[in-house]
Amino acid sequence: MERVTDEELVRLAQNGDPAAFDEIVERHKGAVFRAALSALRNREDAEDVTQETFITAYRKLDTFRGESQLRTWLSRIAWNRSMDHRRRGRFRRFLHLDEPAAIDLPSLEADPERSTLASSAHARVRREIDRLPENLRDTLLLASAGDLDYASIAEMLGVREGTVKSRVFEARAMVRLALKEAAR
Amino acid sequence: MNAEPKDELDRAIDDVLASVVGGEPRQVSGASIRLAADRRRPSLPMWLAAAAVLVVALGVALKEQRPLPPEGESASKTEAPHGVEPHASPSAEPGPSIQTVRTRRAPVRRDRPVQVFTEGSPEGLPRLLIASIDLPEPLRTSPIDADPIQIPRIEIAPLSVSSLSTEQEHK
């Protein structure tokens, strides 16, 4: 089904073709996963959100009218799910007072990929990214995932495309500045 | 840091960003999604059914707990049962008495307002006057044309008392 367009796949899936839905999942699960990962920065949670996203899409595929791209529609579902997940996580951490105090940086501490960072330079960069304000960090990570253009990210976040561009620029500038100051 | 720190920094940032948001999900497939969605589907009707049962039970319980009106209270405050329409007699004096007339279940006109007067009513109770109800059509009876009923003659043998034995009589 490589040559079939997303619109055609949606139409087939809406008519009950399971193979068409499977192709939708295969085609977009990476983008959905990376959108969730941008918000949660934890692979296990992102995998759960990806699963939930496609379950929601499977149920609500009849409501998809093609007003936005299928990938954007799926990513928006994933983003909303991730925000719910993030809020629940904060609430859980709020209740468990013995958890580490770094509420804004939880996923880094538990992320197994942290151990794969070879150099201390990478660790410093990553720490500075985690210290960014949430709206800047979210936008920077979404843009860095490379699955969505600025217009789609703007549609997903409910902001203007110019806002996305400026956030990405500002986020990178803040990380660079912090790293330069740390290197002195 | 070498002669081009900006480029090196940019590359370092890009590498880290790629490691943070890179990769693919390992356990997500179309079949697993469809299976999970189908498995969860009955949960919603179950919730709806449970909620509906709860609401109905609550309604019944509330209705049973509602206090009954005290005995002797004016019938005007209670709703008439089906098939019984309150009807004010034309000759009735403006007193508290209300006659109920059992009628056929004809369509009832509701456009006449019900007037409630409280002045001059005994014991301060409101007096309910209900306008008369016009039946949609006058009731007519007409003779029924039918064939005469013919009853066939039945021949009955005369009863003979002597045929009974005395033993049977004693039993």
Tab-separated table of C-alpha atoms in Angstrom:
chain	number	residue	atom	x	y	z
A	1	MET	CA	0.000	0.000	0.000
A	2	GLU	CA	2.975	2.318	-0.389
A	3	ARG	CA	1.462	4.260	-3.248
A	4	VAL	CA	-1.911	4.762	-1.620
A	5	THR	CA	-2.432	8.256	-0.265
A	6	ASP	CA	-3.431	8.990	3.297
A	7	GLU	CA	-6.826	10.180	2.108
A	8	GLU	CA	-7.439	6.899	0.326
A	9	LEU	CA	-6.269	4.919	3.338
A	10	VAL	CA	-8.631	6.847	5.571
A	11	ARG	CA	-11.505	6.229	3.203
A	12	LEU	CA	-10.753	2.511	3.087
A	13	ALA	CA	-10.370	2.302	6.857
A	14	GLN	CA	-13.622	4.200	7.367
A	15	ASN	CA	-15.294	1.544	5.235
A	16	GLY	CA	-13.972	-1.150	7.551
A	17	ASP	CA	-10.795	-2.256	5.791
A	18	PRO	CA	-8.477	-3.453	8.593
A	19	ALA	CA	-5.442	-3.584	6.319
A	20	ALA	CA	-5.876	0.101	5.539
A	21	PHE	CA	-5.907	0.961	9.224
A	22	ASP	CA	-2.833	-1.183	9.801
A	23	GLU	CA	-1.071	0.749	7.063
A	24	ILE	CA	-2.042	4.036	8.707
A	25	VAL	CA	-0.487	2.812	11.938
A	26	GLU	CA	2.689	1.664	10.222
A	27	ARG	CA	3.006	4.890	8.293
A	28	HIS	CA	2.497	7.298	11.183
A	29	LYS	CA	3.367	5.501	14.398
A	30	GLY	CA	6.880	6.930	14.376
A	31	ALA	CA	5.669	10.512	14.126
A	32	VAL	CA	3.054	9.935	16.796
A	33	PHE	CA	5.612	8.319	19.076
A	34	ARG	CA	8.082	11.165	18.632
A	35	ALA	CA	5.398	13.772	19.286
A	36	ALA	CA	4.576	12.011	22.546
A	37	LEU	CA	8.271	11.677	23.319
A	38	SER	CA	8.738	15.418	22.814
A	39	ALA	CA	6.217	16.058	25.541
A	40	LEU	CA	7.064	13.241	27.934
A	41	ARG	CA	10.746	12.447	27.247
A	42	ASN	CA	10.173	8.942	28.471
A	43	ARG	CA	9.998	6.101	25.966
A	44	GLU	CA	7.712	3.878	27.986
A	45	ASP	CA	5.177	6.631	28.528
A	46	ALA	CA	5.452	7.693	24.897
A	47	GLU	CA	4.766	4.130	23.799
A	48	ASP	CA	1.640	4.049	25.972
A	49	VAL	CA	0.465	7.356	24.541
A	50	THR	CA	1.092	6.097	21.007
A	51	GLN	CA	-1.086	3.092	21.679
A	52	GLU	CA	-3.822	5.272	23.173
A	53	THR	CA	-3.608	7.674	20.278
A	54	PHE	CA	-4.241	5.025	17.663
A	55	ILE	CA	-7.038	3.477	19.699
A	56	THR	CA	-8.696	6.889	19.775
A	57	ALA	CA	-8.066	7.326	16.068
A	58	TYR	CA	-9.541	3.897	15.351
A	59	ARG	CA	-12.717	4.833	17.156
A	60	LYS	CA	-12.996	8.355	15.820
A	61	LEU	CA	-11.797	7.835	12.299
A	62	ASP	CA	-15.306	8.532	11.041
A	63	THR	CA	-15.008	12.075	12.382
A	64	PHE	CA	-11.851	12.790	10.390
A	65	ARG	CA	-12.890	15.077	7.541
A	66	GLY	CA	-9.496	15.744	6.037
A	67	GLU	CA	-9.427	19.379	7.105
A	68	SER	CA	-5.874	18.843	8.303
A	69	GLN	CA	-3.289	16.286	7.319
A	70	LEU	CA	-3.720	12.848	8.825
A	71	ARG	CA	-0.311	13.050	10.478
A	72	THR	CA	-1.184	16.397	12.059
A	73	TRP	CA	-4.523	15.042	13.257
A	74	LEU	CA	-2.854	12.012	14.826
A	75	SER	CA	-0.072	14.108	16.342
A	76	ARG	CA	-2.615	16.453	17.876
A	77	ILE	CA	-4.367	13.509	19.531
A	78	ALA	CA	-0.997	12.310	20.796
A	79	TRP	CA	-0.127	15.758	22.083
A	80	ASN	CA	-3.398	16.108	23.982
A	81	ARG	CA	-2.951	12.661	25.454
A	82	SER	CA	0.588	13.540	26.442
A	83	MET	CA	-0.572	16.691	28.180
A	84	ASP	CA	-3.078	14.619	30.161
A	85	HIS	CA	-0.298	12.182	30.987
A	86	ARG	CA	1.995	14.991	32.063
A	87	ARG	CA	-0.658	16.489	34.332
A	88	ARG	CA	-1.362	13.116	35.913
A	89	GLY	CA	2.353	12.577	36.440
A	90	ARG	CA	2.727	15.914	38.167
A	91	PHE	CA	-0.204	15.129	40.390
A	92	ARG	CA	1.286	11.748	41.284
A	93	ARG	CA	4.621	13.316	42.088
A	94	PHE	CA	2.854	15.980	44.127
A	95	LEU	CA	1.282	13.262	46.235
A	96	HIS	CA	4.549	11.333	46.675
A	97	LEU	CA	6.661	13.829	48.528
A	98	ASP	CA	9.622	11.487	48.837
A	99	GLU	CA	10.237	11.680	45.068
A	100	PRO	CA	13.100	13.858	43.823
A	101	ALA	CA	12.304	17.537	43.916
A	102	ALA	CA	13.167	18.127	40.260
A	103	ILE	CA	9.574	18.041	39.122
A	104	ASP	CA	10.296	19.561	35.745
A	105	LEU	CA	13.068	17.090	35.022
A	106	PRO	CA	11.644	13.721	35.946
A	107	SER	CA	12.054	11.831	32.722
A	108	LEU	CA	15.755	12.449	32.449
A	109	GLU	CA	16.501	10.786	35.740
A	110	ALA	CA	14.505	7.682	34.817
A	111	ASP	CA	15.429	7.559	31.142
A	112	PRO	CA	17.646	4.579	30.362
A	113	GLU	CA	19.023	6.398	27.354
A	114	ARG	CA	20.789	8.729	29.727
A	115	SER	CA	23.414	6.093	30.311
A	116	THR	CA	24.161	5.953	26.605
A	117	LEU	CA	25.300	9.549	26.485
A	118	ALA	CA	28.978	9.083	25.928
A	119	SER	CA	30.393	12.469	26.660
A	120	SER	CA	29.872	14.930	29.437
A	121	ALA	CA	29.264	17.563	26.766
A	122	HIS	CA	26.144	15.760	25.667
A	123	ALA	CA	25.014	15.487	29.249
A	124	ARG	CA	25.467	19.222	29.704
A	125	VAL	CA	23.494	19.992	26.551
A	126	ARG	CA	20.738	17.752	27.648
A	127	ARG	CA	20.591	19.344	31.055
A	128	GLU	CA	20.317	22.786	29.528
A	129	ILE	CA	17.489	21.610	27.276
A	130	ASP	CA	15.674	20.300	30.305
A	131	ARG	CA	16.058	23.621	32.028
A	132	LEU	CA	14.276	25.470	29.256
A	133	PRO	CA	10.814	26.867	29.912
A	134	GLU	CA	8.222	24.280	29.028
A	135	ASN	CA	6.700	26.048	26.039
A	136	LEU	CA	10.144	26.635	24.499
A	137	ARG	CA	11.323	23.098	25.173
A	138	ASP	CA	8.150	21.514	23.792
A	139	THR	CA	8.366	23.499	20.597
A	140	LEU	CA	12.085	22.860	20.163
A	141	LEU	CA	11.673	19.110	20.612
A	142	LEU	CA	8.670	18.914	18.278
A	143	ALA	CA	10.581	20.789	15.609
A	144	SER	CA	13.665	18.630	16.155
A	145	ALA	CA	11.696	15.418	15.708
A	146	GLY	CA	11.392	16.363	12.057
A	147	ASP	CA	7.985	14.849	11.392
A	148	LEU	CA	5.966	18.047	11.314
A	149	ASP	CA	6.647	21.369	9.645
A	150	TYR	CA	6.256	24.625	11.523
A	151	ALA	CA	2.714	25.153	10.234
A	152	SER	CA	1.596	21.752	11.505
A	153	ILE	CA	3.291	22.295	14.863
A	154	ALA	CA	1.565	25.655	15.124
A	155	GLU	CA	-1.800	24.039	14.362
A	156	MET	CA	-1.118	21.351	16.930
A	157	LEU	CA	-0.100	23.767	19.679
A	158	GLY	CA	-2.745	26.331	18.820
A	159	VAL	CA	-0.269	29.135	18.159
A	160	ARG	CA	0.907	31.042	15.112
A	161	GLU	CA	3.569	29.690	12.847
A	162	GLY	CA	5.739	32.726	13.627
A	163	THR	CA	5.475	31.882	17.301
A	164	VAL	CA	6.825	28.417	16.618
A	165	LYS	CA	9.780	29.824	14.707
A	166	SER	CA	10.605	32.355	17.395
A	167	ARG	CA	10.323	29.754	20.146
A	168	VAL	CA	12.720	27.422	18.365
A	169	PHE	CA	15.181	30.235	17.819
A	170	GLU	CA	14.917	31.439	21.395
A	171	ALA	CA	15.260	27.942	22.813
A	172	ARG	CA	18.415	27.229	20.865
A	173	ALA	CA	19.838	30.602	21.806
A	174	MET	CA	19.203	29.965	25.487
A	175	VAL	CA	20.889	26.575	25.367
A	176	ARG	CA	23.871	27.977	23.523
A	177	LEU	CA	24.227	30.831	25.967
A	178	ALA	CA	24.028	28.522	28.960
A	179	LEU	CA	26.627	26.189	27.490
A	180	LYS	CA	28.967	29.067	26.720
A	181	GLU	CA	28.678	30.388	30.230
A	182	ALA	CA	29.316	26.946	31.636
A	183	ALA	CA	32.422	26.583	29.477
A	184	ARG	CA	34.043	29.724	30.867
B	1	MET	CA	36.182	24.404	21.927
B	2	ASN	CA	37.913	25.023	18.632
B	3	ALA	CA	37.845	27.921	16.124
B	4	GLU	CA	34.189	27.416	15.263
B	5	PRO	CA	32.452	27.047	18.581
B	6	LYS	CA	29.027	27.953	17.179
B	7	ASP	CA	28.972	25.109	14.704
B	8	GLU	CA	30.225	22.662	17.263
B	9	LEU	CA	27.629	23.791	19.732
B	10	ASP	CA	24.926	23.504	17.127
B	11	ARG	CA	26.015	19.991	16.256
B	12	ALA	CA	26.092	19.018	19.913
B	13	ILE	CA	22.602	20.418	20.409
B	14	ASP	CA	21.316	18.637	17.314
B	15	ASP	CA	22.846	15.341	18.456
B	16	VAL	CA	21.235	15.585	21.850
B	17	LEU	CA	17.887	16.598	20.400
B	18	ALA	CA	18.018	13.645	18.029
B	19	SER	CA	18.738	11.286	20.915
B	20	VAL	CA	15.893	12.719	22.982
B	21	VAL	CA	13.145	12.589	20.357
B	22	GLY	CA	14.476	9.888	18.030
B	23	GLY	CA	13.408	6.297	17.647
B	24	GLU	CA	10.386	4.191	16.887
B	25	PRO	CA	7.781	2.526	19.077
B	26	ARG	CA	8.473	-1.159	19.527
B	27	GLN	CA	5.149	-2.597	20.605
B	28	VAL	CA	2.631	-0.707	18.486
B	29	SER	CA	1.026	-2.400	15.511
B	30	GLY	CA	-2.257	-2.079	13.704
B	31	ALA	CA	-3.425	-5.486	14.829
B	32	SER	CA	-2.693	-4.784	18.487
B	33	ILE	CA	-4.494	-1.438	18.226
B	34	ARG	CA	-7.598	-2.978	16.678
B	35	LEU	CA	-7.580	-5.771	19.239
B	36	ALA	CA	-7.285	-3.328	22.135
B	37	ALA	CA	-9.988	-1.062	20.720
B	38	ASP	CA	-12.411	-3.945	20.208
B	39	ARG	CA	-11.678	-5.285	23.674
B	40	ARG	CA	-12.465	-1.990	25.331
B	41	ARG	CA	-15.549	-1.262	23.270
B	42	PRO	CA	-18.164	-3.007	25.496
B	43	SER	CA	-17.108	-1.020	28.518
B	44	LEU	CA	-19.051	2.065	27.447
B	45	PRO	CA	-22.489	0.415	27.094
B	46	MET	CA	-21.914	-1.333	30.409
B	47	TRP	CA	-21.321	2.018	32.035
B	48	LEU	CA	-24.358	3.462	30.336
B	49	ALA	CA	-26.516	0.527	31.396
B	50	ALA	CA	-25.280	0.771	34.973
B	51	ALA	CA	-25.908	4.511	35.014
B	52	ALA	CA	-29.399	4.052	33.591
B	53	VAL	CA	-30.262	1.419	36.196
B	54	LEU	CA	-28.945	3.701	38.926
B	55	VAL	CA	-31.004	6.641	37.718
B	56	VAL	CA	-34.176	4.575	37.484
B	57	ALA	CA	-33.617	3.085	40.943
B	58	LEU	CA	-32.984	6.542	42.353
B	59	GLY	CA	-36.159	7.845	40.756
B	60	VAL	CA	-38.225	4.992	42.165
B	61	ALA	CA	-36.728	5.456	45.621
B	62	LEU	CA	-37.424	9.179	45.593
B	63	LYS	CA	-40.973	8.611	44.427
B	64	GLU	CA	-41.604	6.144	47.230
B	65	GLN	CA	-40.192	8.504	49.822
B	66	ARG	CA	-42.406	11.379	48.723
B	67	PRO	CA	-44.962	12.036	51.548
B	68	LEU	CA	-48.567	11.221	50.725
B	69	PRO	CA	-51.121	14.018	51.065
B	70	PRO	CA	-53.055	13.881	54.330
B	71	GLU	CA	-56.446	12.245	54.344
B	72	GLY	CA	-59.375	14.502	53.591
B	73	GLU	CA	-57.334	16.902	51.569
B	74	SER	CA	-59.172	18.405	48.661
B	75	ALA	CA	-59.225	16.217	45.637
B	76	SER	CA	-58.511	19.235	43.552
B	77	LYS	CA	-54.871	19.066	44.593
B	78	THR	CA	-54.429	15.574	43.309
B	79	GLU	CA	-54.277	14.573	39.755
B	80	ALA	CA	-57.208	12.667	38.386
B	81	PRO	CA	-56.536	9.137	37.263
B	82	HIS	CA	-56.724	8.102	33.668
B	83	GLY	CA	-60.237	8.012	32.361
B	84	VAL	CA	-61.602	10.191	35.127
B	85	GLU	CA	-61.958	13.834	34.311
B	86	PRO	CA	-62.950	16.399	36.895
B	87	HIS	CA	-66.157	18.006	35.783
B	88	ALA	CA	-67.949	20.880	37.385
B	89	SER	CA	-71.664	20.470	37.354
B	90	PRO	CA	-73.436	23.346	35.627
B	91	SER	CA	-75.961	23.562	38.427
B	92	ALA	CA	-73.453	23.278	41.168
B	93	GLU	CA	-73.076	26.167	43.485
B	94	PRO	CA	-69.653	27.723	43.826
B	95	GLY	CA	-68.783	25.423	46.655
B	96	PRO	CA	-65.882	23.111	47.236
B	97	SER	CA	-67.675	20.039	45.941
B	98	ILE	CA	-66.327	18.544	42.762
B	99	GLN	CA	-67.946	15.759	40.846
B	100	THR	CA	-65.983	13.269	38.918
B	101	VAL	CA	-67.505	11.841	35.804
B	102	ARG	CA	-66.112	8.728	34.227
B	103	THR	CA	-65.822	9.344	30.564
B	104	ARG	CA	-64.399	7.629	27.588
B	105	ARG	CA	-60.820	8.532	26.823
B	106	ALA	CA	-61.572	11.230	24.347
B	107	PRO	CA	-59.042	13.895	23.455
B	108	VAL	CA	-59.251	16.616	26.035
B	109	ARG	CA	-58.899	20.245	25.179
B	110	ARG	CA	-56.302	21.884	27.370
B	111	ASP	CA	-56.666	25.404	26.053
B	112	ARG	CA	-59.083	26.511	28.735
B	113	PRO	CA	-57.327	28.048	31.691
B	114	VAL	CA	-57.884	26.713	35.146
B	115	GLN	CA	-58.891	29.496	37.471
B	116	VAL	CA	-58.042	29.442	41.135
B	117	PHE	CA	-59.890	31.723	43.515
B	118	THR	CA	-58.834	32.090	47.083
B	119	GLU	CA	-61.181	34.817	48.246
B	120	GLY	CA	-64.152	33.668	50.231
B	121	SER	CA	-63.172	30.041	50.211
B	122	PRO	CA	-63.841	28.113	53.416
B	123	GLU	CA	-60.942	27.612	55.773
B	124	GLY	CA	-58.670	29.527	53.520
B	125	LEU	CA	-58.335	26.683	51.079
B	126	PRO	CA	-58.066	27.595	47.419
B	127	ARG	CA	-61.151	26.859	45.416
B	128	LEU	CA	-60.513	25.211	42.126
B	129	LEU	CA	-62.943	25.792	39.319
B	130	ILE	CA	-62.453	23.722	36.268
B	131	ALA	CA	-64.060	24.689	33.037
B	132	SER	CA	-66.398	22.220	31.427
B	133	ILE	CA	-65.047	20.006	28.772
B	134	ASP	CA	-66.649	19.921	25.368
B	135	LEU	CA	-66.712	16.504	23.889
B	136	PRO	CA	-65.525	16.511	20.340
B	137	GLU	CA	-68.682	14.839	19.054
B	138	PRO	CA	-72.102	14.309	20.638
B	139	LEU	CA	-72.698	10.771	21.659
B	140	ARG	CA	-75.271	9.056	19.440
B	141	THR	CA	-76.902	5.715	19.642
B	142	SER	CA	-78.686	4.074	16.758
B	143	PRO	CA	-80.444	0.739	16.433
B	144	ILE	CA	-78.307	-2.039	15.172
B	145	ASP	CA	-79.560	-3.768	12.091
B	146	ALA	CA	-79.002	-7.440	12.477
B	147	ASP	CA	-80.527	-10.688	11.342
B	148	PRO	CA	-82.931	-12.306	13.778
B	149	ILE	CA	-81.280	-14.779	16.001
B	150	GLN	CA	-82.510	-18.302	15.457
B	151	ILE	CA	-82.124	-20.752	18.259
B	152	PRO	CA	-82.368	-24.369	17.159
B	153	ARG	CA	-84.743	-26.562	19.011
B	154	ILE	CA	-83.093	-28.768	21.559
B	155	GLU	CA	-84.737	-31.997	22.490
B	156	ILE	CA	-84.198	-33.100	26.028
B	157	ALA	CA	-85.147	-36.559	27.162
B	158	PRO	CA	-87.358	-36.601	30.223
B	159	LEU	CA	-85.621	-37.381	33.466
B	160	SER	CA	-86.393	-40.811	34.842
B	161	VAL	CA	-85.900	-41.052	38.552
B	162	SER	CA	-86.379	-44.783	38.698
B	163	SER	CA	-83.167	-45.439	36.847
B	164	LEU	CA	-81.046	-44.442	39.871
B	165	SER	CA	-80.173	-47.170	42.321
B	166	THR	CA	-80.625	-46.692	46.040
B	167	GLU	CA	-76.944	-47.353	46.764
B	168	GLN	CA	-75.908	-44.444	44.647
B	169	GLU	CA	-78.366	-42.251	46.423
B	170	HIS	CA	-76.865	-43.118	49.801
B	171	LYS	CA	-73.434	-42.241	48.561
